[in-house]
């Protein structure tokens, strides 16, 4: 005869719920790249081809802000802004766009949990696990800023797990200033020296470096 499981055994475990939520976020972020990646690449090129600096400035900020929901090639946008606007103006535009994107990502995760998740899953064990994960969340949030997909996902996760907004804003601002400064300066440098090879190196270097630091930090935490 089949043994009946106890209510405790049938209850969904907090870690299973957490994994499911992260998988759903991952699908939501990757799916637009698969479905509309080429279309948004073409739209990005059109928006970044404005003849006036004000148009490029607004397009850069808007594209980077909406990168949280649509497949925007953010590194290419930032480098292009550096080439078209020069480093100082492009730095301001990119910082505004990246910071706005952080607000949107955090808000999405926060309100998703408040209005949808908590309606069908309000578990004290899950809240405890969520608090434990936030222990190393800030440093991982910083390292994820330069990694495609993980950058968007980490913002939503931060809102979902209720990272204190002040600390969230501080750590993402550090990451945004670093990325904006690096990409726009190198974009301006590419424009001055006319090297396509440097542009390719820039687009590959930052995500690879961020991901390497993230793996190193994770291995260190696990070892401890």
Tab-separated table of C-alpha atoms in Angstrom:
chain	number	residue	atom	x	y	z
A	1	UNK	CA	0.000	0.000	0.000
A	2	UNK	CA	1.102	3.535	-0.708
A	3	UNK	CA	2.203	5.372	2.390
A	4	UNK	CA	0.509	8.679	2.988
A	5	UNK	CA	2.846	11.585	3.529
A	6	UNK	CA	2.457	13.726	6.554
A	7	UNK	CA	1.495	17.412	6.144
A	8	UNK	CA	5.074	18.315	7.127
A	9	UNK	CA	6.506	16.146	4.358
A	10	UNK	CA	4.055	17.529	1.795
A	11	UNK	CA	4.783	21.164	2.664
A	12	UNK	CA	6.906	22.992	0.139
A	13	UNK	CA	10.285	23.722	1.671
A	14	UNK	CA	11.579	27.306	1.749
A	15	UNK	CA	14.659	26.418	-0.302
A	16	UNK	CA	12.479	24.875	-3.007
A	17	UNK	CA	10.380	28.024	-3.141
A	18	UNK	CA	13.498	30.148	-3.308
A	19	UNK	CA	14.958	28.114	-6.157
A	20	UNK	CA	11.661	28.260	-8.044
A	21	UNK	CA	11.505	32.046	-7.674
A	22	UNK	CA	15.052	32.480	-9.000
A	23	UNK	CA	14.311	30.189	-11.946
A	24	UNK	CA	11.209	32.228	-12.798
A	25	UNK	CA	13.244	35.452	-12.668
A	26	UNK	CA	15.931	33.932	-14.862
A	27	UNK	CA	13.362	32.913	-17.474
A	28	UNK	CA	11.719	36.352	-17.409
A	29	UNK	CA	15.081	38.018	-18.054
A	30	UNK	CA	16.440	35.629	-20.686
A	31	UNK	CA	13.219	35.130	-22.670
A	32	UNK	CA	13.142	38.654	-24.172
A	33	UNK	CA	16.727	38.155	-25.415
A	34	UNK	CA	15.684	34.984	-27.220
A	35	UNK	CA	12.441	36.380	-28.652
A	36	UNK	CA	13.258	39.992	-29.463
A	37	UNK	CA	17.034	40.344	-29.145
A	38	UNK	CA	17.682	41.323	-32.770
A	39	UNK	CA	14.761	43.762	-32.869
A	40	UNK	CA	15.953	45.573	-29.751
A	41	UNK	CA	19.525	45.672	-31.060
A	42	UNK	CA	18.239	47.447	-34.162
A	43	UNK	CA	16.114	49.794	-32.041
A	44	UNK	CA	19.109	50.579	-29.847
A	45	UNK	CA	21.239	51.466	-32.854
A	46	UNK	CA	18.484	53.757	-34.143
A	47	UNK	CA	18.032	55.533	-30.812
A	48	UNK	CA	21.787	55.964	-30.339
A	49	UNK	CA	22.242	57.497	-33.796
A	50	UNK	CA	20.769	60.888	-32.894
A	51	UNK	CA	22.436	63.900	-34.408
A	52	UNK	CA	22.117	66.068	-31.298
A	53	UNK	CA	23.837	65.419	-27.995
A	54	UNK	CA	20.583	65.870	-26.055
A	55	UNK	CA	18.952	63.047	-28.019
A	56	UNK	CA	21.828	60.669	-27.339
A	57	UNK	CA	21.899	61.695	-23.666
A	58	UNK	CA	18.185	60.923	-23.180
A	59	UNK	CA	18.354	57.726	-25.248
A	60	UNK	CA	21.296	56.451	-23.200
A	61	UNK	CA	19.573	57.063	-19.862
A	62	UNK	CA	16.265	55.590	-21.053
A	63	UNK	CA	17.816	52.460	-22.566
A	64	UNK	CA	19.937	51.706	-19.489
A	65	UNK	CA	16.951	52.246	-17.190
A	66	UNK	CA	14.760	49.837	-19.182
A	67	UNK	CA	17.512	47.224	-19.420
A	68	UNK	CA	15.916	45.620	-16.369
A	69	UNK	CA	12.943	44.523	-18.510
A	70	UNK	CA	14.073	44.549	-22.150
A	71	UNK	CA	17.170	43.076	-23.855
A	72	UNK	CA	19.304	46.212	-24.137
A	73	UNK	CA	23.039	45.723	-24.912
A	74	UNK	CA	23.948	47.960	-21.975
A	75	UNK	CA	27.731	47.760	-22.310
A	76	UNK	CA	27.526	48.691	-26.001
A	77	UNK	CA	25.168	51.575	-25.167
A	78	UNK	CA	27.534	52.919	-22.499
A	79	UNK	CA	30.598	52.678	-24.729
A	80	UNK	CA	28.713	54.283	-27.615
A	81	UNK	CA	27.669	57.124	-25.329
A	82	UNK	CA	31.304	57.701	-24.461
A	83	UNK	CA	32.168	57.832	-28.139
A	84	UNK	CA	29.302	60.186	-29.082
A	85	UNK	CA	29.051	62.451	-26.043
A	86	UNK	CA	32.524	62.382	-24.573
A	87	UNK	CA	33.363	60.931	-21.185
A	88	UNK	CA	31.934	63.607	-18.812
A	89	UNK	CA	28.446	63.923	-20.327
A	90	UNK	CA	28.201	60.201	-21.060
A	91	UNK	CA	29.197	59.415	-17.460
A	92	UNK	CA	26.275	61.463	-16.128
A	93	UNK	CA	23.814	59.957	-18.596
A	94	UNK	CA	24.897	56.378	-17.880
A	95	UNK	CA	24.821	56.899	-14.115
A	96	UNK	CA	21.267	58.261	-14.300
A	97	UNK	CA	20.114	55.344	-16.449
A	98	UNK	CA	21.808	52.633	-14.390
A	99	UNK	CA	20.496	54.082	-11.118
A	100	UNK	CA	16.939	54.349	-12.470
A	101	UNK	CA	17.195	50.716	-13.562
A	102	UNK	CA	18.206	49.749	-10.018
A	103	UNK	CA	15.081	51.465	-8.640
A	104	UNK	CA	12.870	49.620	-11.131
A	105	UNK	CA	14.448	46.230	-10.420
A	106	UNK	CA	14.260	46.646	-6.653
A	107	UNK	CA	10.663	47.842	-6.854
A	108	UNK	CA	9.643	44.901	-9.037
A	109	UNK	CA	11.081	42.356	-6.594
A	110	UNK	CA	9.667	44.173	-3.573
A	111	UNK	CA	6.111	44.466	-4.837
A	112	UNK	CA	6.113	41.007	-6.414
A	113	UNK	CA	6.677	39.522	-2.974
A	114	UNK	CA	4.241	41.875	-1.266
A	115	UNK	CA	1.269	41.551	-3.605
A	116	UNK	CA	1.728	38.109	-5.140
A	117	UNK	CA	4.161	35.888	-3.299
A	118	UNK	CA	2.927	36.499	0.259
A	119	UNK	CA	-0.652	35.733	-0.759
A	120	UNK	CA	0.100	32.050	-1.205
A	121	UNK	CA	3.315	31.563	0.716
A	122	UNK	CA	3.925	33.260	4.048
A	123	UNK	CA	6.345	30.992	5.859
A	124	UNK	CA	8.463	32.009	8.903
A	125	UNK	CA	11.193	29.595	7.772
A	126	UNK	CA	11.330	31.281	4.399
A	127	UNK	CA	11.657	34.719	5.999
A	128	UNK	CA	14.504	33.397	8.145
A	129	UNK	CA	16.270	31.921	5.115
A	130	UNK	CA	15.757	35.196	3.260
A	131	UNK	CA	17.494	37.107	6.056
A	132	UNK	CA	20.384	34.645	6.070
A	133	UNK	CA	20.924	35.088	2.339
A	134	UNK	CA	21.139	38.848	2.746
A	135	UNK	CA	24.273	38.415	4.891
A	136	UNK	CA	26.495	38.220	1.815
A	137	UNK	CA	23.974	39.744	-0.553
A	138	UNK	CA	25.501	43.205	-0.746
A	139	UNK	CA	28.936	42.148	-1.920
A	140	UNK	CA	27.396	39.796	-4.499
A	141	UNK	CA	25.097	42.611	-5.616
A	142	UNK	CA	28.155	44.755	-6.303
A	143	UNK	CA	29.985	42.055	-8.257
A	144	UNK	CA	26.888	41.273	-10.322
A	145	UNK	CA	26.566	44.838	-11.621
A	146	UNK	CA	28.826	44.146	-14.600
A	147	UNK	CA	27.474	40.693	-15.512
A	148	UNK	CA	24.636	40.419	-18.062
A	149	UNK	CA	21.443	38.742	-16.752
A	150	UNK	CA	22.847	38.444	-13.221
A	151	UNK	CA	22.894	42.241	-12.944
A	152	UNK	CA	19.151	42.480	-13.596
A	153	UNK	CA	18.339	39.397	-11.555
A	154	UNK	CA	20.311	40.557	-8.508
A	155	UNK	CA	18.302	43.812	-8.358
A	156	UNK	CA	14.975	41.967	-8.307
A	157	UNK	CA	16.281	39.510	-5.723
A	158	UNK	CA	17.386	42.393	-3.503
A	159	UNK	CA	13.876	43.842	-3.534
A	160	UNK	CA	12.322	40.432	-3.007
A	161	UNK	CA	14.459	39.754	0.071
A	162	UNK	CA	13.896	43.243	1.466
A	163	UNK	CA	17.484	44.468	1.512
A	164	UNK	CA	17.468	47.792	3.437
A	165	UNK	CA	16.996	50.367	0.689
A	166	UNK	CA	19.667	52.763	1.967
A	167	UNK	CA	22.376	50.119	1.827
A	168	UNK	CA	21.039	48.842	-1.481
A	169	UNK	CA	21.233	52.331	-2.968
A	170	UNK	CA	24.767	52.871	-1.672
A	171	UNK	CA	26.215	49.604	-2.978
A	172	UNK	CA	24.530	49.860	-6.382
A	173	UNK	CA	25.605	53.491	-6.707
A	174	UNK	CA	29.225	52.417	-6.183
A	175	UNK	CA	28.826	49.783	-8.879
A	176	UNK	CA	27.026	52.147	-11.246
A	177	UNK	CA	29.627	54.892	-10.891
A	178	UNK	CA	32.389	52.360	-11.546
A	179	UNK	CA	30.726	50.910	-14.630
A	180	UNK	CA	29.687	54.287	-16.024
A	181	UNK	CA	33.158	55.713	-15.534
A	182	UNK	CA	34.940	52.712	-17.015
A	183	UNK	CA	32.725	52.217	-20.058
A	184	UNK	CA	32.387	55.881	-20.988
A	185	UNK	CA	36.081	56.646	-20.499
A	186	UNK	CA	37.089	53.712	-22.669
A	187	UNK	CA	34.429	54.634	-25.219
A	188	UNK	CA	35.872	58.124	-25.389
A	189	UNK	CA	39.357	56.613	-25.721
A	190	UNK	CA	38.213	54.362	-28.568
A	191	UNK	CA	36.852	57.422	-30.359
A	192	UNK	CA	40.162	59.243	-29.958
A	193	UNK	CA	42.500	56.427	-31.028
A	194	UNK	CA	40.080	54.728	-33.448
A	195	UNK	CA	40.770	51.151	-32.315
A	196	UNK	CA	37.984	48.620	-32.862
A	197	UNK	CA	40.047	45.972	-31.083
A	198	UNK	CA	40.046	48.013	-27.876
A	199	UNK	CA	36.257	48.250	-28.083
A	200	UNK	CA	35.967	44.463	-28.344
A	201	UNK	CA	38.297	43.979	-25.380
A	202	UNK	CA	36.271	46.437	-23.287
A	203	UNK	CA	32.966	44.700	-24.016
A	204	UNK	CA	34.407	41.338	-22.975
A	205	UNK	CA	36.697	42.404	-20.145
A	206	UNK	CA	34.260	43.944	-17.661
A	207	UNK	CA	31.714	41.067	-17.492
A	208	UNK	CA	34.533	38.497	-17.362
A	209	UNK	CA	36.308	40.356	-14.557
A	210	UNK	CA	33.098	40.818	-12.557
A	211	UNK	CA	32.182	37.157	-12.916
A	212	UNK	CA	35.681	36.032	-11.877
A	213	UNK	CA	35.567	38.175	-8.720
A	214	UNK	CA	32.088	36.854	-7.935
A	215	UNK	CA	33.248	33.219	-8.222
A	216	UNK	CA	36.271	33.951	-6.046
A	217	UNK	CA	34.065	35.510	-3.364
A	218	UNK	CA	31.584	32.629	-3.440
A	219	UNK	CA	34.391	30.066	-3.070
A	220	UNK	CA	35.792	32.040	-0.154
A	221	UNK	CA	32.414	32.149	1.587
A	222	UNK	CA	31.861	28.410	1.062
A	223	UNK	CA	35.354	27.644	2.386
A	224	UNK	CA	34.601	29.562	5.572
